[in-house]
Coordinates of C-alpha atoms in Angstrom, one line a residue:
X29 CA 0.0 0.0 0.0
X30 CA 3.1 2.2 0.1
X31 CA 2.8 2.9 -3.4
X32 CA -1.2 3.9 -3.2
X33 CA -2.7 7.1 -1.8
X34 CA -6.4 7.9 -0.5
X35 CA -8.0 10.7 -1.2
X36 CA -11.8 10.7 0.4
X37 CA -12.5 13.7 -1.3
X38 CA -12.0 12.9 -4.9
X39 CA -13.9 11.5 -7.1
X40 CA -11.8 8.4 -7.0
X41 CA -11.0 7.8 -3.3
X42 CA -8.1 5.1 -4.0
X43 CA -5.6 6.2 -6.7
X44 CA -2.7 5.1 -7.7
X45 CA 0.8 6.6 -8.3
X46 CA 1.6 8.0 -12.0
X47 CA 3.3 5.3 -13.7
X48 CA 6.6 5.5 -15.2
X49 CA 8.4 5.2 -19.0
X50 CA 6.9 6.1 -21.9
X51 CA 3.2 5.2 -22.8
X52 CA 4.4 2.7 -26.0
X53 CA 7.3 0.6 -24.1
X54 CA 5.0 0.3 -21.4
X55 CA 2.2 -1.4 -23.6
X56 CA 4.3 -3.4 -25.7
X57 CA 6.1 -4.9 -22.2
X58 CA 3.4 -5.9 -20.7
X59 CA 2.1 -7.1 -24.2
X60 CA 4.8 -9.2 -24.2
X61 CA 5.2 -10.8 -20.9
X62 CA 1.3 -11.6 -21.2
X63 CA 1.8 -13.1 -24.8
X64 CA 5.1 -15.1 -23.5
X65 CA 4.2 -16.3 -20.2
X66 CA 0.2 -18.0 -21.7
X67 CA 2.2 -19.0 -25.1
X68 CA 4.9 -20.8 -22.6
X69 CA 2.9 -21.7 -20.1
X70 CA 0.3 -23.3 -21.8
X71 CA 2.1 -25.3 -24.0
X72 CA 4.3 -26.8 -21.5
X73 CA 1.5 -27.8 -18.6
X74 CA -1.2 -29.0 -21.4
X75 CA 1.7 -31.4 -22.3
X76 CA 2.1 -32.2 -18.8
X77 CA -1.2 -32.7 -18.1
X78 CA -1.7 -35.1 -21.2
X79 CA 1.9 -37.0 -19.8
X80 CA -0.3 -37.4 -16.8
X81 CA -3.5 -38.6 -17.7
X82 CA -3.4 -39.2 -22.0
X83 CA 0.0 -40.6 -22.5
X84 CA 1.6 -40.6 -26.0
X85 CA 4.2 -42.6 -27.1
X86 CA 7.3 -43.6 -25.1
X87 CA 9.1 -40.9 -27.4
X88 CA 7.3 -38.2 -25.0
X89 CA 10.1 -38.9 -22.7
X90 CA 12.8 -40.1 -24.8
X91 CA 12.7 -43.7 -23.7
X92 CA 11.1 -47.2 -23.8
X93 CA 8.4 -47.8 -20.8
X94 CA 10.4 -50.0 -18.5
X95 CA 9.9 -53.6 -19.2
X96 CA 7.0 -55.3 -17.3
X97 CA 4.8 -52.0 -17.3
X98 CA 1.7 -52.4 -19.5
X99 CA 2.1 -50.7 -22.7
X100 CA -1.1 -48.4 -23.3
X101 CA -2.9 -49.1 -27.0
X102 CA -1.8 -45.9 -29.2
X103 CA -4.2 -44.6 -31.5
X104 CA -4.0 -41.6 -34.1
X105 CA -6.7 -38.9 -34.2
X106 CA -7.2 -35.9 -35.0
X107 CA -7.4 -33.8 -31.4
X108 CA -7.0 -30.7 -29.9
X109 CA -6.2 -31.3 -25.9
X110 CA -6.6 -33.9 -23.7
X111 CA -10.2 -32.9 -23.6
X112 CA -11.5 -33.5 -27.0
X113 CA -11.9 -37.3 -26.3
X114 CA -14.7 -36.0 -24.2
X115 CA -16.1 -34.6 -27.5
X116 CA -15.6 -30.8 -26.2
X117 CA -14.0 -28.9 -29.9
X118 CA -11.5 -26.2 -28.9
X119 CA -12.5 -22.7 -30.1
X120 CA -9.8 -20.7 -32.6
X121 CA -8.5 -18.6 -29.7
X122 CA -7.6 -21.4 -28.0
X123 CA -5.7 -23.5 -30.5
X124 CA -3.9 -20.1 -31.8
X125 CA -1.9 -19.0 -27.9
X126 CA -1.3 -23.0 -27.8
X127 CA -3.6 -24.5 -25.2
X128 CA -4.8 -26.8 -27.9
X129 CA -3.0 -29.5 -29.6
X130 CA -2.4 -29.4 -33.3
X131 CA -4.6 -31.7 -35.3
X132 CA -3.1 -34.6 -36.0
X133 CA -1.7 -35.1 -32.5
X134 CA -1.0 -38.5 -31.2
X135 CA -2.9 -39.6 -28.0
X136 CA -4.1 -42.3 -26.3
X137 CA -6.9 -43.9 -24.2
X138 CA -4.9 -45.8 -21.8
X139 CA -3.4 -44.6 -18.7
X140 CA 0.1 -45.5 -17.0
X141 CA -0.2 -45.6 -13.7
X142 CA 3.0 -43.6 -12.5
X143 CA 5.0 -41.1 -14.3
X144 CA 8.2 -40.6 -12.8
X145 CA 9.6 -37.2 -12.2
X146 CA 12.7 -38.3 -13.9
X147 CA 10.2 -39.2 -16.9
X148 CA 9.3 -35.6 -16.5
X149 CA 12.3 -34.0 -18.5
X150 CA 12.0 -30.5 -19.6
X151 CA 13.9 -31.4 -23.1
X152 CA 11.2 -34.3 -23.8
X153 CA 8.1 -32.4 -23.3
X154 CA 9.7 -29.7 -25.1
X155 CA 10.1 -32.9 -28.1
X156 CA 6.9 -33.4 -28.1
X157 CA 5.3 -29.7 -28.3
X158 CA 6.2 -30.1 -32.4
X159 CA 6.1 -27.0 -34.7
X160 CA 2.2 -26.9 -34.4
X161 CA 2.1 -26.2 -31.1
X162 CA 5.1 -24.0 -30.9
X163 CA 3.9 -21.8 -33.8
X164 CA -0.1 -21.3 -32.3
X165 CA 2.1 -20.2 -29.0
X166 CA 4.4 -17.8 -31.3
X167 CA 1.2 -16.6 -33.1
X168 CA -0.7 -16.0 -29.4
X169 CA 2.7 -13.6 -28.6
X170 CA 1.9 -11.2 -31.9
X171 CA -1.3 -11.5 -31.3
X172 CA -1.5 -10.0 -28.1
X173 CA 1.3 -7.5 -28.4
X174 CA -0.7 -6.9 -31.3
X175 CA -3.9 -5.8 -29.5
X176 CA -1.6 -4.3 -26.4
X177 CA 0.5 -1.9 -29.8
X178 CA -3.4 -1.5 -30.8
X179 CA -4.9 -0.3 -27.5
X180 CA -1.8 1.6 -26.9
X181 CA -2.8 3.5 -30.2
X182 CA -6.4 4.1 -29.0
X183 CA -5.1 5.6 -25.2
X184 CA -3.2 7.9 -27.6
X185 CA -5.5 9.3 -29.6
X186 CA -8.0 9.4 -26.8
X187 CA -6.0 10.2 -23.8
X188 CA -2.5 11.1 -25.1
X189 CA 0.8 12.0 -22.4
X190 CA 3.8 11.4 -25.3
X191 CA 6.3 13.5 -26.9
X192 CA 4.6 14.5 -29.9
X193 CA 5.6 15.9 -33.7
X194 CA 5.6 19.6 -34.5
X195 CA 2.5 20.9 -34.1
X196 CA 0.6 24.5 -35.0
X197 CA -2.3 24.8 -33.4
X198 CA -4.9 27.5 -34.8
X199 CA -7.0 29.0 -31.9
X200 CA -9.3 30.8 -34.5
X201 CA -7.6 33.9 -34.3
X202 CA -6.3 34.0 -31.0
X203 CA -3.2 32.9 -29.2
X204 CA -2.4 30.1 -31.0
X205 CA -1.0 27.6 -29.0
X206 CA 2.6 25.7 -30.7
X207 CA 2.9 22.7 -29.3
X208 CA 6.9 21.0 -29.6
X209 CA 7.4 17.6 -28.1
X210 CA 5.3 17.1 -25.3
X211 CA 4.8 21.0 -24.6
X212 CA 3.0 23.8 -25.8
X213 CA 3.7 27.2 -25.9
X214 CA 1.3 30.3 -25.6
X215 CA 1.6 34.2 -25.3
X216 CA 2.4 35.2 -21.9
X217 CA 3.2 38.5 -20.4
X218 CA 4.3 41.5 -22.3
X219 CA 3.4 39.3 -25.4
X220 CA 6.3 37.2 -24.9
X221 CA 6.0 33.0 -25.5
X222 CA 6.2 31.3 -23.1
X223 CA 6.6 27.3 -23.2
X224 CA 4.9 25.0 -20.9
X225 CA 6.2 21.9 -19.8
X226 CA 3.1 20.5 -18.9
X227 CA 1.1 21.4 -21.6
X228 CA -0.9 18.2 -23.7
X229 CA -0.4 19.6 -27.3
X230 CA -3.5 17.1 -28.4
X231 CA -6.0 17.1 -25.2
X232 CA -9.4 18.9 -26.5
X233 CA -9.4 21.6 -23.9
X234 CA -5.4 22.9 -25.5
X235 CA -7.3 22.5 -28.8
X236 CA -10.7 23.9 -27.4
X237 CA -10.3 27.4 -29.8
X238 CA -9.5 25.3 -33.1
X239 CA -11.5 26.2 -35.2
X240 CA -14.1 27.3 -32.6
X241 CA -16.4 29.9 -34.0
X242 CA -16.8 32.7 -31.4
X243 CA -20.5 34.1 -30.8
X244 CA -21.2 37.6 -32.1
X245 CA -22.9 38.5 -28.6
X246 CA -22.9 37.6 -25.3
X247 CA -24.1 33.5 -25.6
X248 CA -25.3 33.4 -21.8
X249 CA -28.5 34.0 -20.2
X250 CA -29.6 34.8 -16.7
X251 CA -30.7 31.6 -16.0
X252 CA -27.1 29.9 -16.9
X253 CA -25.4 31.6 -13.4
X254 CA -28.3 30.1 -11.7
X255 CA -27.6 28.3 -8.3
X256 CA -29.0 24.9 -6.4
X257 CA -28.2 27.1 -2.8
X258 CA -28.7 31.3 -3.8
X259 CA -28.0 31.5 0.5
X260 CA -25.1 34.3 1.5
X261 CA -21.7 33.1 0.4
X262 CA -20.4 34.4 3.5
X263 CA -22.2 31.7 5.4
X264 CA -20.9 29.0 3.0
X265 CA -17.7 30.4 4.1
X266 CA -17.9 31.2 7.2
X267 CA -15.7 28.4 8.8
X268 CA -11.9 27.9 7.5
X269 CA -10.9 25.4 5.4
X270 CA -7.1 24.7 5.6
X271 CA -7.4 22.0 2.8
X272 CA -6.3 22.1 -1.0
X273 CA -9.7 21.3 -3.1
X274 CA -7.1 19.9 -5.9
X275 CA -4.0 17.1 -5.2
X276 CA -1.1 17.7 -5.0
X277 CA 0.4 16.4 -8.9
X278 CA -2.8 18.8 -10.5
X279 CA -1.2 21.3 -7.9
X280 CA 2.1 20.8 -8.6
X281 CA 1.3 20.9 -12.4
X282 CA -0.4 24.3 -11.7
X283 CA 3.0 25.7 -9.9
X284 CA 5.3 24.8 -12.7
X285 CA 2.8 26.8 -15.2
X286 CA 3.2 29.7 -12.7
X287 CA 6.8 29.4 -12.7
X288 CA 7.1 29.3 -15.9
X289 CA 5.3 32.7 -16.9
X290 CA 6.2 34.1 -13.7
X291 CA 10.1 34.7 -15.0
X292 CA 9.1 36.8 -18.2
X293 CA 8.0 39.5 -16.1
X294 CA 10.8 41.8 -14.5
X295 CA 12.0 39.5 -11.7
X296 CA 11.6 41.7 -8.1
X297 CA 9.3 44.1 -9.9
X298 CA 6.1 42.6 -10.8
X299 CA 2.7 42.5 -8.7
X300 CA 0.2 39.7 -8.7
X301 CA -3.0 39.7 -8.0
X302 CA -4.9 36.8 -6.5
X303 CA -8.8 36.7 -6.8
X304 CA -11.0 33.8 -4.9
X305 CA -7.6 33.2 -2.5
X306 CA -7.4 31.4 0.6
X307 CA -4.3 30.2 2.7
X308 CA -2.8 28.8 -0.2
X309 CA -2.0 30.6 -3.6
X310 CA 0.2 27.8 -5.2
X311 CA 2.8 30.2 -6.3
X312 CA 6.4 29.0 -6.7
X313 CA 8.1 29.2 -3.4
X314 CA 10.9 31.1 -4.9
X315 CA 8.3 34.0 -6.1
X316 CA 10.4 37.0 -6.9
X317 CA 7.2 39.6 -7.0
X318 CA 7.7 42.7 -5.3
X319 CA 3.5 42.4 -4.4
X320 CA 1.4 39.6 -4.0
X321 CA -2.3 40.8 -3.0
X322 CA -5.1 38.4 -2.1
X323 CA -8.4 38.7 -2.2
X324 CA -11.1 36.0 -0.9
X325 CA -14.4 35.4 1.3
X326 CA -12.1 33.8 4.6
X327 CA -9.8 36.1 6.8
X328 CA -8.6 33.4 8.9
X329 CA -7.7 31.6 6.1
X330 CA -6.4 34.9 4.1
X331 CA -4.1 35.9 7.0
X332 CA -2.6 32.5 6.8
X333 CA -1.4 33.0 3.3
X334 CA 2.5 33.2 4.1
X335 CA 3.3 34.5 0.3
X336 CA 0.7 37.4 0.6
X337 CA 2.0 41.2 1.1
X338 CA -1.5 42.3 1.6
X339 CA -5.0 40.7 1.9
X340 CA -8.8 41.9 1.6
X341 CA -12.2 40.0 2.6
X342 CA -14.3 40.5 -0.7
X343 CA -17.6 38.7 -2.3
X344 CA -17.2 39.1 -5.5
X345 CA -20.8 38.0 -6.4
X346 CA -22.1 40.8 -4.4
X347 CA -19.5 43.3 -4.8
X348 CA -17.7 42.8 -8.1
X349 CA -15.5 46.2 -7.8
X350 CA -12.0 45.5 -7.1
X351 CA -10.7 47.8 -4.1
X352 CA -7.2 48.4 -6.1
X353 CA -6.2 51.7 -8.3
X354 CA -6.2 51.2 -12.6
X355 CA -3.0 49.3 -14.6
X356 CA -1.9 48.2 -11.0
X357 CA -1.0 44.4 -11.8
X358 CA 1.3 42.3 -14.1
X359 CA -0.4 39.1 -13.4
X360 CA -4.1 38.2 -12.1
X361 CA -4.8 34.6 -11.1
X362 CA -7.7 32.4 -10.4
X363 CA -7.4 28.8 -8.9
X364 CA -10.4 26.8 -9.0
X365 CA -13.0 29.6 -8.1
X366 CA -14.3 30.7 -11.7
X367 CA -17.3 28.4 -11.5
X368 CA -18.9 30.3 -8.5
X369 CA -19.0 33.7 -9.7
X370 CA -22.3 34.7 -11.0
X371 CA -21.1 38.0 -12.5
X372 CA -18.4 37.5 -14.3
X373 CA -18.6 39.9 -16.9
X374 CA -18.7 42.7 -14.1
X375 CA -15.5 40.7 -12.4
X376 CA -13.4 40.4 -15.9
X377 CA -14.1 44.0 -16.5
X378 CA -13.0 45.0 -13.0
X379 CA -9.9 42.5 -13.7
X380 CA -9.2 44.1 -17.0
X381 CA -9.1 48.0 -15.3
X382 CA -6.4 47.0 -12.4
X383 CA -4.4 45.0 -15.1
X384 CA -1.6 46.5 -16.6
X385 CA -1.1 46.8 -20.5
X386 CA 0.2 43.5 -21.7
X387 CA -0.8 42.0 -17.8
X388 CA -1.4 38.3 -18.2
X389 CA -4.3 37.0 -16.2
X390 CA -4.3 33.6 -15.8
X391 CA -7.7 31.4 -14.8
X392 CA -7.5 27.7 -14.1
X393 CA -10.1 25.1 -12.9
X394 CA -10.5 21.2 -12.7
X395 CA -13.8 18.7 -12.3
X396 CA -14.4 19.6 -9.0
X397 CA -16.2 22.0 -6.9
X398 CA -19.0 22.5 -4.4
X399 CA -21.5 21.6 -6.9
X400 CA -24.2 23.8 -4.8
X401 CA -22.6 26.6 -5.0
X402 CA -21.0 26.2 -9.1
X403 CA -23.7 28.3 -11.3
X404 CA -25.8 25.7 -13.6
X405 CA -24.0 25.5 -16.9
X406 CA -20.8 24.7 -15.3
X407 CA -22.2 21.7 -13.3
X408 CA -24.4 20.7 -16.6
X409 CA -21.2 18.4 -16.9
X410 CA -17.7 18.4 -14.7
X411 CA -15.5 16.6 -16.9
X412 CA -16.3 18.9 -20.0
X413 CA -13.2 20.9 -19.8
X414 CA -13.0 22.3 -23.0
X415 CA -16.4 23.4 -22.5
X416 CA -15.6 25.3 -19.6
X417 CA -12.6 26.6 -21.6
X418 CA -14.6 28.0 -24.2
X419 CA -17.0 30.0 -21.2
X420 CA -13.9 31.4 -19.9
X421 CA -12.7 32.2 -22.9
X422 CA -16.2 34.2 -23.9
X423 CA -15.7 35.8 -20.3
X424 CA -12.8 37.4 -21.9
X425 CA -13.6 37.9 -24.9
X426 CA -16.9 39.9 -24.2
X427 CA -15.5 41.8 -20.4
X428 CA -14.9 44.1 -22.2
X429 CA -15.3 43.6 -25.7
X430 CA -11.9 43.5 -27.6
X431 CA -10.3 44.4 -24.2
X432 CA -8.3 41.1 -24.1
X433 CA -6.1 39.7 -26.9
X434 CA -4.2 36.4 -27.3
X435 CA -6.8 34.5 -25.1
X436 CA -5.2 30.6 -25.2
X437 CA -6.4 27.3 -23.3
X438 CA -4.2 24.6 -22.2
X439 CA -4.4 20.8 -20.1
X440 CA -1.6 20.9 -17.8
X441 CA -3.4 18.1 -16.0
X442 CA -0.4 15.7 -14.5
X443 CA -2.0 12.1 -15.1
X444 CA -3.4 12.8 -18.5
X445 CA -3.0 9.8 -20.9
X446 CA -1.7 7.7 -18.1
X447 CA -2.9 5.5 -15.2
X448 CA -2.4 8.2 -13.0
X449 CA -6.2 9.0 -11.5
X450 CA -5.3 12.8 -10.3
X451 CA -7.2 15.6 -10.3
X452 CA -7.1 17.1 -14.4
X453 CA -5.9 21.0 -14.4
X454 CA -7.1 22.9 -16.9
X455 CA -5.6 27.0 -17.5
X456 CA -7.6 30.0 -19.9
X457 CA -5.4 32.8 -20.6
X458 CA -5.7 36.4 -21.7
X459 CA -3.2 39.5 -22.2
X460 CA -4.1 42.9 -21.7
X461 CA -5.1 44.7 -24.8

């Protein structure tokens, strides 16, 4: 159990650790071990069984039955295991990863009544496996590396984690996204490039703006920031919660993207702005910003924030107007919180006064959230991501209109196209205009 870890709040409560190599030479090991071990396996112990119980001739074991033994009657026909003098015919599966016998093999109805271990030789059951045996067991190996190369393919396309080609992706006019070898790079601040490690150059929320026809107006109606509890968010958030609503790889994934646009900025001279804050910000550790302010609905857990210069208590979906002075920011984040405001347009707008020109504001979410309190079209469905992409990306593209350029999406989630069950992480950027 050392290498498992529980999480009882996700929505897989037992997960296990990302696995590591390549997603290919994983597949076509354990392709091969499988197709080796039931091709070898089964063709030794079916002829071991069928020394035991349906003896062929002496030449099984290289040698004459000792002298005095009875001699069981040998008879030719067409079989396929020990079983088909029971009148049970093998399926093609079967005879192909050689558990059957190839027709034509010798058996017989008798029985001798002890089979030595020394009888038992390695070399003579080997003997008496014959090309047609040893060829279905050859055949079961491709086969099965076959289907593993084949399912391998399909975890690609689907859920792909591998160095890929050169790769232009078009975001319909907006920041483009260039993915390289297992990375993708956007505009960052100052409308510099920036490339992220992380980045999955072929998930469909990085690709969520190909081709993606953007509405002429404003595509949302009242009814879409609806709520299941409309109750004061200051209740909801009354008592502290010193937790991390994300693990720590989607975390850790999120860091790294932070780190990475973080350095094109003048180091010891920018200022970040964090909206929907708590204790935690998930900023690198080394952050060289000369001001980090805060903003959330906790003070407890606002105070605790140890990379925070300065803090303020704020609901946005009451009070959407930001209490800091016009082009004060270089970078404006949002971790997880997006989903719960039900004015964004008012709280983009406000972001996009205290921004400076080419300020990079940087929203990210995942599939979870306190469903109750998440407006209705973002519950509709928690594992669309590049849905959500594309209403963050109209949050920007309408608050205000033309007021953000360069608006990208990209998966930075840690265990995508692997075995790795953590939290996805998802990130919709925007530059000042």
């Amino acid at each position: 159990f050392s290498s498992m870890k529980y999480n009882w709040d996700a929505p897989y409560m037992c997960r296990a650790v990302h696995s590591h190599g390549p997603w290919w030479l994983r597949s076509l090991v354990l392709a091969a071990i499988l197709g080796l071990s039931i091709g070898v396996v089964s063709a030794t112990t079916t002829h071991t069984h069928g020394a035991m119980h349906h003896l062929t001739t002496a030449q099984v074991f290289g040698r004459e039955y000792p002298a005095g033994r009875h001699r069981p009657e040998v008879t030719r026909k067409p079989a396929h295991s020990s079983r088909s003098t029971q009148g049970q015919a093998p399926g093609l599966l079967p005879v192909l990863i050689g558990i059957s016998a190839g027709p034509q093999q010798t058996v017989t109805r008798g029985w001798y009544p002890m089979a030595r271990a020394s009888d038992m030789d390695a070399g003579g059951i080997l003997r008496q496996a014959g090309p047609t045996r040893c060829v279905g067991a050859a055949m079961g190996m491709v086969l099965l590396m076959l289907a593993g190369f084949a399912y391998a393919q399909w975890r690609r396309l689907v859920h792909p984690n591998s160095p890929a080609p050169q790769w232009t992706l078009a975001a319909a006019g907006e920041g483009a996204p260039t993915a390289a070898f297992g990375g993708v790079t956007i505009v960052g601040w100052g409308g510099k490039e920036v490339f992220i490690d992380d980045g999955k150059w072929n998930s469909p929320v990085t690709r969520a703006l190909q081709d993606y026809t953007w509405p002429e107006e404003w595509p949302y109606t009242p009814a879409s920031f609806k709520r299941m509890d409309e109750g004061a968010d200051t209740g909801f958030y009354l008592v502290p919660r010193f937790v991390t609503h994300i693990d720590e790889a989607a975390t850790g994934a999120l860091t790294r993207f932070y780190s990475s646009v973080f350095k094109e900025a003048p180091q010891g001279e920018y200022a970040v702005l964090d909206l929907c804050s708590s204790w935690i910000s998930h900023y690198p550790k080394d952050i060289a910003a000369k001001r980090v302010a805060i903003s959330g609905m906790n003070h407890l857990e606002l105070m605790a924030n140890r990379q925070a210069t300065e803090w303020n208590r704020k609901d946005l979906n009451v009070d959407p107007t930001l209490p800091y002075d016009d082009n004060s920011f270089d970078f404006i984040t949002n971790v997880v919180s997006v989903d719960y405001l039900n004015q964004p347009r008012k709280v983009f707008r406000e972001m996009h006064r205290v921004m400076k020109p080419g300020g990079m504001a940087v929203i990210s979410f995942s599939n979870r959230c306190f469903f109750t309190k998440a407006i209705a079209m973002w519950v509709r469905d928690m594992n669309d991501g590049a849905g959500h992409a594309r209403i963050v990306a109209n949050y920007f593209r309408f608050s205000p209109d033309g007021g953000w350029k360069d608006i990208s999406t990209v998966d930075i989630s840690p265990g995508y196209g692997t075995w790795d069950r953590s939290n996805p992480m998802w990130v919709v950027t925007a530059i000042k205009a």
